[in-house]
mmCIF file with all atom_site columns, C-alpha atoms in Angstrom:
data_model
loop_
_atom_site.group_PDB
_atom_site.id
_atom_site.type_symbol
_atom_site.label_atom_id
_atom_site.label_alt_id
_atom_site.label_comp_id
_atom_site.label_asym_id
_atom_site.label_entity_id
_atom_site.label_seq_id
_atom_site.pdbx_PDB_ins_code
_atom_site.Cartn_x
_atom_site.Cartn_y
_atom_site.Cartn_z
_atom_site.occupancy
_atom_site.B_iso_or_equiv
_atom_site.pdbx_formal_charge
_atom_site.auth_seq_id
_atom_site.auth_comp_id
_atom_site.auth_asym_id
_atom_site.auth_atom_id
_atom_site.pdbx_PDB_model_num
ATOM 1   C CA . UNK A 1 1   ? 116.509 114.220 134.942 1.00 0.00 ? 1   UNK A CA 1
ATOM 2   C CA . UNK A 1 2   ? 115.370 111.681 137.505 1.00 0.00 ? 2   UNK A CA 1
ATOM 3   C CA . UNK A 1 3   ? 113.122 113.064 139.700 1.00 0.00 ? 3   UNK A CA 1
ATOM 4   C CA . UNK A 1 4   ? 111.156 109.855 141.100 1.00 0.00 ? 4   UNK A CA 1
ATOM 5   C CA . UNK A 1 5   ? 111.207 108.694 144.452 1.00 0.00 ? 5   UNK A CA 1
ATOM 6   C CA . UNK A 1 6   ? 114.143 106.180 144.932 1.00 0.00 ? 6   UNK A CA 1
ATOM 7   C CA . UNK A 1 7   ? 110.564 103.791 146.411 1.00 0.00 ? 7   UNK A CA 1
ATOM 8   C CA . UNK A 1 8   ? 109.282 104.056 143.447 1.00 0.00 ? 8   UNK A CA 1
ATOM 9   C CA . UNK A 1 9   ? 110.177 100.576 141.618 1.00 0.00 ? 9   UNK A CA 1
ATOM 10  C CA . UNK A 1 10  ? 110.051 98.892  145.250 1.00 0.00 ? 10  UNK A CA 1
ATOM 11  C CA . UNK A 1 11  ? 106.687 100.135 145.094 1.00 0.00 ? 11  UNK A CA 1
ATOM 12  C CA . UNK A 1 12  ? 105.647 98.684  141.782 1.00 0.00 ? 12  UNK A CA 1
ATOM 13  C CA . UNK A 1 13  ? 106.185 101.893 140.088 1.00 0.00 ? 13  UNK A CA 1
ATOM 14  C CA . UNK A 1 14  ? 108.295 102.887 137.015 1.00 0.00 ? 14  UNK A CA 1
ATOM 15  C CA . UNK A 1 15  ? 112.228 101.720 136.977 1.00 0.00 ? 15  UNK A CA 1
ATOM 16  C CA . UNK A 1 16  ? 113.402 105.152 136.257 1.00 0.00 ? 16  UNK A CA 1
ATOM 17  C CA . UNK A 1 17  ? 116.642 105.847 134.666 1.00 0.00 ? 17  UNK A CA 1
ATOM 18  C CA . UNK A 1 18  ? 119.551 105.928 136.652 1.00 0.00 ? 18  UNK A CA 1
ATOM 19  C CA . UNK A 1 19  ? 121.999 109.267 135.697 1.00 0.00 ? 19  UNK A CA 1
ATOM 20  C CA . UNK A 1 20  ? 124.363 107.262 133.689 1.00 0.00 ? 20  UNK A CA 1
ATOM 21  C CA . UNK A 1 21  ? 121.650 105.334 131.789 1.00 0.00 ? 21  UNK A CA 1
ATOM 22  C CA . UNK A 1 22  ? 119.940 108.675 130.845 1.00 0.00 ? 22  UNK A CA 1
ATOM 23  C CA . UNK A 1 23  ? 122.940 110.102 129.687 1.00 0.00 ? 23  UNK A CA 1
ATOM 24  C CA . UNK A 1 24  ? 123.578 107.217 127.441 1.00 0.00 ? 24  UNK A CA 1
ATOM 25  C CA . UNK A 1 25  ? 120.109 107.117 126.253 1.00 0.00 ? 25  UNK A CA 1
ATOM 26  C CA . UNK A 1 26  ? 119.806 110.662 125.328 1.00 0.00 ? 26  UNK A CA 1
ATOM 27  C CA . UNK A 1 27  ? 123.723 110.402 123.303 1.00 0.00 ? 27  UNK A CA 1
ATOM 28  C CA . UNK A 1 28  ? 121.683 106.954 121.897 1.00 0.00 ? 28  UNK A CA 1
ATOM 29  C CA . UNK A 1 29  ? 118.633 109.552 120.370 1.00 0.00 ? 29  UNK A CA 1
ATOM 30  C CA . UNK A 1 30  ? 120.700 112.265 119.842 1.00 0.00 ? 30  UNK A CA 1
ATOM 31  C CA . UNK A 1 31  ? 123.461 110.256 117.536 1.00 0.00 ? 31  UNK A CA 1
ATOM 32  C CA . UNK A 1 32  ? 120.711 108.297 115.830 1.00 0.00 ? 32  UNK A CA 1
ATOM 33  C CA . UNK A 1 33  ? 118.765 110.944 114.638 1.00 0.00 ? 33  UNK A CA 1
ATOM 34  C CA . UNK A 1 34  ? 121.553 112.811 113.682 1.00 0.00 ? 34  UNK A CA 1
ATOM 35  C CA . UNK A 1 35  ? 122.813 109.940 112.006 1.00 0.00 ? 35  UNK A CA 1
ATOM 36  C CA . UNK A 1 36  ? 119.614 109.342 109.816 1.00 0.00 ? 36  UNK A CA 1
ATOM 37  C CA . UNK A 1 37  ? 119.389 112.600 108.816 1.00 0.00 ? 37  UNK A CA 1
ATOM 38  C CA . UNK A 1 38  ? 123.092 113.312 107.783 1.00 0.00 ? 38  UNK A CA 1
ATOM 39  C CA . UNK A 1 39  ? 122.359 109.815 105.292 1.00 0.00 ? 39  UNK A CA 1
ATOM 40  C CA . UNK A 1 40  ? 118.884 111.360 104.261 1.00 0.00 ? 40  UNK A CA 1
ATOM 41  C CA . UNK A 1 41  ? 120.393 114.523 103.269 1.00 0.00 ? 41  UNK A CA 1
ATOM 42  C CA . UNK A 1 42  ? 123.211 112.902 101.465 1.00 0.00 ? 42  UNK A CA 1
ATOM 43  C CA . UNK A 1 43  ? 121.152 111.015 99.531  1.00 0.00 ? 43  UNK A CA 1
ATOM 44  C CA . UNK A 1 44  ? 118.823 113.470 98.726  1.00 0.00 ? 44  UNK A CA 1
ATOM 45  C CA . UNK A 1 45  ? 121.658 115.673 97.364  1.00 0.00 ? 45  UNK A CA 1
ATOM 46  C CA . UNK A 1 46  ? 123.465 112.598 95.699  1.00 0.00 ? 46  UNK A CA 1
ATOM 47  C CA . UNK A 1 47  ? 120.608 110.662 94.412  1.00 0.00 ? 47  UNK A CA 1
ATOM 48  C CA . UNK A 1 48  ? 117.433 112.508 94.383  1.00 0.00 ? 48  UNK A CA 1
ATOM 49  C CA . UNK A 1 49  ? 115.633 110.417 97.051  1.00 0.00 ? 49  UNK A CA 1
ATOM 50  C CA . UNK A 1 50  ? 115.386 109.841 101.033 1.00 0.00 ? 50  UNK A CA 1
ATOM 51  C CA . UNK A 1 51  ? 117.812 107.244 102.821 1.00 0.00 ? 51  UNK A CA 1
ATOM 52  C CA . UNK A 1 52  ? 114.360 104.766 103.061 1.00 0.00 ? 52  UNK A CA 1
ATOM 53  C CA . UNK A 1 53  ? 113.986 104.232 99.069  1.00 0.00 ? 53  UNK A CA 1
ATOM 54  C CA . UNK A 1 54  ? 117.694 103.757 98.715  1.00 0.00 ? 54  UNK A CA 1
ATOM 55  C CA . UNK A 1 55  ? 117.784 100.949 101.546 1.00 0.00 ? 55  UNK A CA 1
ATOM 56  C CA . UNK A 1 56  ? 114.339 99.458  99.529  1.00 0.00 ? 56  UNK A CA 1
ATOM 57  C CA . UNK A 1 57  ? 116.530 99.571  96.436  1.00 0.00 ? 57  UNK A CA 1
ATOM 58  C CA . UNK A 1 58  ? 119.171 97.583  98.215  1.00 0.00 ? 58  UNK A CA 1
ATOM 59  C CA . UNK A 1 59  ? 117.099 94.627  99.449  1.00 0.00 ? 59  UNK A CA 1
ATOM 60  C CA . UNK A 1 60  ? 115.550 94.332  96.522  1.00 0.00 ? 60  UNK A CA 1
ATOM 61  C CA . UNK A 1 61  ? 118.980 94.326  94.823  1.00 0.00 ? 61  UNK A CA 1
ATOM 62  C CA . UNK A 1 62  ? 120.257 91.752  97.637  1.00 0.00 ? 62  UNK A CA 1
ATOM 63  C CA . UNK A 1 63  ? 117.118 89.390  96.588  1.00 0.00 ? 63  UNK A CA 1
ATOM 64  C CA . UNK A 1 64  ? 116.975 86.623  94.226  1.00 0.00 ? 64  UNK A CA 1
ATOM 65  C CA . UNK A 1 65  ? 116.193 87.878  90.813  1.00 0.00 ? 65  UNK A CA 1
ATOM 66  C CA . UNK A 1 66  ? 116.037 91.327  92.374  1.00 0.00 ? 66  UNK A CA 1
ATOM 67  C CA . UNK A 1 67  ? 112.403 91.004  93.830  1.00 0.00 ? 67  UNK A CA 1
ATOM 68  C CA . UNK A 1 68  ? 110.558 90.588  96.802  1.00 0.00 ? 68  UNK A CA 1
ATOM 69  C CA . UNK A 1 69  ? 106.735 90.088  97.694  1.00 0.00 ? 69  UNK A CA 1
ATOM 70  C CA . UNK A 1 70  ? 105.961 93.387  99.131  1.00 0.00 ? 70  UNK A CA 1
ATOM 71  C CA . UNK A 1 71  ? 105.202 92.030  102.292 1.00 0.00 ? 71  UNK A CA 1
ATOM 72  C CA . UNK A 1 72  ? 108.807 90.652  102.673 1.00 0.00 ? 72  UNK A CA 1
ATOM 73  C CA . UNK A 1 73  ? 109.663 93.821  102.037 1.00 0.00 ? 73  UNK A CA 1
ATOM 74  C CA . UNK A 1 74  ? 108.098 95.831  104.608 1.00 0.00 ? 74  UNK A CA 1
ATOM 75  C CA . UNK A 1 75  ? 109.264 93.566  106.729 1.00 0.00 ? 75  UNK A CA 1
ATOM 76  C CA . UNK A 1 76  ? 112.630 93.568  106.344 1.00 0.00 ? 76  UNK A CA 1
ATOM 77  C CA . UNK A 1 77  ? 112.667 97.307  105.870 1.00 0.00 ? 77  UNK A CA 1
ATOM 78  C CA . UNK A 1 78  ? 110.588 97.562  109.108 1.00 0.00 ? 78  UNK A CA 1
ATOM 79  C CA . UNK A 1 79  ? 108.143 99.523  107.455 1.00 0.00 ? 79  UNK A CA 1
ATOM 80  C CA . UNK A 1 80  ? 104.108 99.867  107.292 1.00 0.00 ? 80  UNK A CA 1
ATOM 81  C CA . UNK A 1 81  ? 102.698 98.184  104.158 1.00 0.00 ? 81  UNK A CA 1
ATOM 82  C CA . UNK A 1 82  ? 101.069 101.551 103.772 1.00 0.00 ? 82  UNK A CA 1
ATOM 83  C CA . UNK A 1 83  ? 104.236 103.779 103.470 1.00 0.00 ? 83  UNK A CA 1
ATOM 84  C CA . UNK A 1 84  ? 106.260 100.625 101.518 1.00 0.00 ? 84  UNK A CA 1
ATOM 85  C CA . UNK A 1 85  ? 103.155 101.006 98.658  1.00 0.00 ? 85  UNK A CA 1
ATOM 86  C CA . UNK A 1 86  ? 103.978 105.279 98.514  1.00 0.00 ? 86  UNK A CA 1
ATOM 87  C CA . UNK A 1 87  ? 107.620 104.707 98.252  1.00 0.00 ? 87  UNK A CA 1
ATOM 88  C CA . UNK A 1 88  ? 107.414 102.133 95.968  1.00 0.00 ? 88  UNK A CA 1
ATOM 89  C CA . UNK A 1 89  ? 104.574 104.157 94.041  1.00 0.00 ? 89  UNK A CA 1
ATOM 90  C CA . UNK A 1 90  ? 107.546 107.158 93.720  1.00 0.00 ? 90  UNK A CA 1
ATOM 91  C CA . UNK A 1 91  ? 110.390 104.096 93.170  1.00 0.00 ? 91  UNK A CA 1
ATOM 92  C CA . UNK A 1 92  ? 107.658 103.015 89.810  1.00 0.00 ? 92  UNK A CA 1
ATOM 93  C CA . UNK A 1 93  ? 107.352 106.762 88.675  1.00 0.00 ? 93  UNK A CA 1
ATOM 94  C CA . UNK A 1 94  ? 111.022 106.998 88.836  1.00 0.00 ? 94  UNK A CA 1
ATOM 95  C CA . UNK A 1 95  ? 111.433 103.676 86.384  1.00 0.00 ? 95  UNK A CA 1
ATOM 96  C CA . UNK A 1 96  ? 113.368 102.024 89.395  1.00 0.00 ? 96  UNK A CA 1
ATOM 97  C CA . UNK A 1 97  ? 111.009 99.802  90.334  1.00 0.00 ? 97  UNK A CA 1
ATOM 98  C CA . UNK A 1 98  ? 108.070 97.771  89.177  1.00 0.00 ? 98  UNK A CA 1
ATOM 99  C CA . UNK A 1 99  ? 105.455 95.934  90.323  1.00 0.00 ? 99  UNK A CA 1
ATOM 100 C CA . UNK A 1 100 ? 104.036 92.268  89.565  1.00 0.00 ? 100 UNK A CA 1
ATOM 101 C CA . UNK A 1 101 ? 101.466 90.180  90.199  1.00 0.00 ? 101 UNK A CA 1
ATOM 102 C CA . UNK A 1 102 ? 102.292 87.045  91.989  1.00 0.00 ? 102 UNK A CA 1
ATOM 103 C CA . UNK A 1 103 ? 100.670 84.186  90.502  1.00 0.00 ? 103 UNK A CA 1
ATOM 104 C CA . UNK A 1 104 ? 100.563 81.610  93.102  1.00 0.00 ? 104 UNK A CA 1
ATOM 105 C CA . UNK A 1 105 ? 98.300  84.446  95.294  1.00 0.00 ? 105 UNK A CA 1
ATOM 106 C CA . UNK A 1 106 ? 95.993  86.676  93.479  1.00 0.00 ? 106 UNK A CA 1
ATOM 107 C CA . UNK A 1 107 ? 95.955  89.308  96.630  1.00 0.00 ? 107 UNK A CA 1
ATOM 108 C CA . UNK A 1 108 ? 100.163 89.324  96.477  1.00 0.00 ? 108 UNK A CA 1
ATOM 109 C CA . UNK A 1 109 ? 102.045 91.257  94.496  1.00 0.00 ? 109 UNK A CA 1
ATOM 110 C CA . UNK A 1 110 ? 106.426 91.600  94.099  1.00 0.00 ? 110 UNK A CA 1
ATOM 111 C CA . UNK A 1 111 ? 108.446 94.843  93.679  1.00 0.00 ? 111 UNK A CA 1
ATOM 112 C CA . UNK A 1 112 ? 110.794 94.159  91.263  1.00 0.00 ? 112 UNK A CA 1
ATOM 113 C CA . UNK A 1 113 ? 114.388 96.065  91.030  1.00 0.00 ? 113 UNK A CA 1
ATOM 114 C CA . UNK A 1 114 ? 114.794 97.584  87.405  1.00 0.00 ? 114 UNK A CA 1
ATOM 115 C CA . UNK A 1 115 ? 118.048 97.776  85.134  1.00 0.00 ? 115 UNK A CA 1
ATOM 116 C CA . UNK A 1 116 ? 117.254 101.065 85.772  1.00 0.00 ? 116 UNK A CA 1
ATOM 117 C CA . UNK A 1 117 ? 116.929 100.726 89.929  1.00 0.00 ? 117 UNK A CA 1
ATOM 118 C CA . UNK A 1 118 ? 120.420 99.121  89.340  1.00 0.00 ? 118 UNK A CA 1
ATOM 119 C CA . UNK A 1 119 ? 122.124 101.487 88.014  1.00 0.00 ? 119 UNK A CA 1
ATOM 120 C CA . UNK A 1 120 ? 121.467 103.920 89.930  1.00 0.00 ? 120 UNK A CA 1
ATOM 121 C CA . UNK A 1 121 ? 122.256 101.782 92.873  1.00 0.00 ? 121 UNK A CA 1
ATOM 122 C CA . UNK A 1 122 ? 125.508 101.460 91.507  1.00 0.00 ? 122 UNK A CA 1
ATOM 123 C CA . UNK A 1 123 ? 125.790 105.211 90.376  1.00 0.00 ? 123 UNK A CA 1
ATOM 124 C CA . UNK A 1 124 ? 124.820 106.241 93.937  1.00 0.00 ? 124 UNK A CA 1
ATOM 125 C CA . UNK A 1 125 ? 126.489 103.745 96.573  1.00 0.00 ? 125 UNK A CA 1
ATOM 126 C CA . UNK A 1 126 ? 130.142 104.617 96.619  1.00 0.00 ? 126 UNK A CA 1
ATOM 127 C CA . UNK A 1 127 ? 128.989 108.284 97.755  1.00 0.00 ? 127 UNK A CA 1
ATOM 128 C CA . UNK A 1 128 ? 126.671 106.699 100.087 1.00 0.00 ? 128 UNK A CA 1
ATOM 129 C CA . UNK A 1 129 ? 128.995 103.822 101.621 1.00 0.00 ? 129 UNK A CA 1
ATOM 130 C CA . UNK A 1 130 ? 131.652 106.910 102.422 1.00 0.00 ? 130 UNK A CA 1
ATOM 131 C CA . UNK A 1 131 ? 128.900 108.989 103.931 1.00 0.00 ? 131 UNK A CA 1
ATOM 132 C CA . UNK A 1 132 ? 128.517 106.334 106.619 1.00 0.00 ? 132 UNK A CA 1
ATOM 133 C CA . UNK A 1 133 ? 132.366 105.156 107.298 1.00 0.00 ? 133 UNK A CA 1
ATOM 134 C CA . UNK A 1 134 ? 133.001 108.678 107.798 1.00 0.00 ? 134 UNK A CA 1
ATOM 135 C CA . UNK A 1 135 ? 130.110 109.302 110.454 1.00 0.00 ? 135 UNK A CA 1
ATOM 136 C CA . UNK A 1 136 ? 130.037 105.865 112.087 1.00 0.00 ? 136 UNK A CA 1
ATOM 137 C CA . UNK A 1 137 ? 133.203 103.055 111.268 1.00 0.00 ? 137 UNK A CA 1
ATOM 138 C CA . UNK A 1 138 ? 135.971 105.778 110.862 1.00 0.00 ? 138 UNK A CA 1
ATOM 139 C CA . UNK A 1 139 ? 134.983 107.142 114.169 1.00 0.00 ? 139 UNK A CA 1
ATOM 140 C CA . UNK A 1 140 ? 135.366 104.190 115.919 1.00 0.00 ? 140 UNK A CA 1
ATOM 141 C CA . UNK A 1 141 ? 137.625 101.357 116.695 1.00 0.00 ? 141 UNK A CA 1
ATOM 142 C CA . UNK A 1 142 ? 137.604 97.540  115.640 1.00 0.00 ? 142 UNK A CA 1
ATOM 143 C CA . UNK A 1 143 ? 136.148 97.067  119.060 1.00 0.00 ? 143 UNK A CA 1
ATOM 144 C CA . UNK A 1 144 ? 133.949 99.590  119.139 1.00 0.00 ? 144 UNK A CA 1
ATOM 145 C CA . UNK A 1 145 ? 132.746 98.607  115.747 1.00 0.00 ? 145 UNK A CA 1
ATOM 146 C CA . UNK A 1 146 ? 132.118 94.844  117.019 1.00 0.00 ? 146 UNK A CA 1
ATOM 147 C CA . UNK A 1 147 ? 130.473 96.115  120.468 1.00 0.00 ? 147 UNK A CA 1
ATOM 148 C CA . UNK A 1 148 ? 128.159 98.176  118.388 1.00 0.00 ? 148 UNK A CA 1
ATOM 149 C CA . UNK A 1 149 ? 127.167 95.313  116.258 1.00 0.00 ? 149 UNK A CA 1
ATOM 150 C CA . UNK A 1 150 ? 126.772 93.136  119.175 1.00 0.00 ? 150 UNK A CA 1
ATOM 151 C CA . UNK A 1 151 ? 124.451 95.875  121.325 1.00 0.00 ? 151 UNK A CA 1
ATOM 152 C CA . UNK A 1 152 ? 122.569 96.633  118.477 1.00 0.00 ? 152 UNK A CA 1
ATOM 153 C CA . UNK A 1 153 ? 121.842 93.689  117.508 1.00 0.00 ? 153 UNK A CA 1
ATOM 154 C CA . UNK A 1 154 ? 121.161 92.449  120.865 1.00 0.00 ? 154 UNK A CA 1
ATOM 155 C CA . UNK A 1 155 ? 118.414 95.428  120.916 1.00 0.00 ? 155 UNK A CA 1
ATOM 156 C CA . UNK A 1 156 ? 116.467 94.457  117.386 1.00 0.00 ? 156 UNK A CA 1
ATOM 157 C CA . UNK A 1 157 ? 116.290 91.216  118.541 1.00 0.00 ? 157 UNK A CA 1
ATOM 158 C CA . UNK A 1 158 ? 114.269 92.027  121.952 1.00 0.00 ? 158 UNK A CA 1
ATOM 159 C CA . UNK A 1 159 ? 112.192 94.323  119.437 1.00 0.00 ? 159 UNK A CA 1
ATOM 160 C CA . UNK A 1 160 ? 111.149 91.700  117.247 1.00 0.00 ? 160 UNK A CA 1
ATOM 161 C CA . UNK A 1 161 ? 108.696 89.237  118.854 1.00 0.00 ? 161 UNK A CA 1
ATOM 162 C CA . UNK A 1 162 ? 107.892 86.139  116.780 1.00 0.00 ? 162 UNK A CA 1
ATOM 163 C CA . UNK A 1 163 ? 104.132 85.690  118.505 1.00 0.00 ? 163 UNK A CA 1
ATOM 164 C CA . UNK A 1 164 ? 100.984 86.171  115.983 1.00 0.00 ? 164 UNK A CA 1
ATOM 165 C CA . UNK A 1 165 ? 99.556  89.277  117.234 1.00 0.00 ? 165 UNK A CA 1
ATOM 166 C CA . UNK A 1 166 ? 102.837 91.301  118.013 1.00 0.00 ? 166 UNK A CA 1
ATOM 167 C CA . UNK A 1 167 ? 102.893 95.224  117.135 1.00 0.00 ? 167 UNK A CA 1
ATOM 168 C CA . UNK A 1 168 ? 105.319 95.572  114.195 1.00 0.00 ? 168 UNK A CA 1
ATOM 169 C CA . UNK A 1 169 ? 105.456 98.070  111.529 1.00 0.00 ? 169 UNK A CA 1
ATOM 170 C CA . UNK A 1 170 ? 105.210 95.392  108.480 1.00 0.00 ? 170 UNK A CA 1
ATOM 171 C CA . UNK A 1 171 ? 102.199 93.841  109.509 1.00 0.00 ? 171 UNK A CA 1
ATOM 172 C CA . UNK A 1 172 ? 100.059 97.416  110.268 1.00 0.00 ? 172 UNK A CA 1
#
């Protein structure tokens, strides 16, 4: 609902949204969060754990040698360093995940993708991959598809400022 006066941006105030961009927010939050927690609950169900451990097992199953420093990690899982050490604490009880020191920095440390990880990457991603054709790709066209990729991308790039100092989950 946009109740603002229209002088309001003239005025230095807030841009409010117009009609049609609140509408497409709102379907934006509403198909997001459904989205994330139709995968969490699949996963759960499937694999025992929440959509955020299986997407750590899959970087670190993307990486070289199947590890990462942790703080590559939380970065490119765009989470705190705080909840990246829990999950990986439950990943380690699990035997899907280890930790090592890294010798070049005594203050670093890698997470490290078990046999075990693997294999129940492997077990786990067919059910997983269909989960999200069948909410998001089969649902939409090849254009769609490439507009959404294009958007979205266009989106985590404006959220992702390269300047020392910015506000982003890996480094809190």
């Amino acid at each position: 609902m946009n109740t603002a006066p229209a002088s309001s941006a003239a005025a230095g105030g807030p841009r409010w949204l117009t009609d049609e961009e609140q509408r497409v927010w709102r379907a934006y939050v509403d198909a997001t969060t459904l989205l994330e927690d139709h995968l969490d609950r699949q996963l759960q169900r499937d694999a025992g754990m929440p959509h955020v451990y299986y997407g750590l097992l899959v970087k670190l199953a993307e990486a070289p040698r199947r590890r990462l420093r942790m703080t590559e990690l939380a970065k490119d899982a765009k989470i705190t360093r705080s909840r990246l050490s829990h999950a990986v604490a439950r990943l380690e009880k699990n035997g899907w995940v280890r930790r090592e020191d890294c010798p070049s920095d005594k203050r670093g440390q890698f997470a490290v993708l078990t046999d075990e990880g693997m294999e129940v990457l492997r077990r786990h991603a067919p059910g997983h991959v269909n989960a999200v054709r069948q909410a998001v790709f089969d649902r939409l066209t090849p254009e769609q598809q490439k507009s959404l990729g294009e958007i979205m991308g266009i989106v985590a790039e404006g959220l992702q400022p390269s300047e020392a100092g910015a506000d982003l989950p890996w480094l809190r």
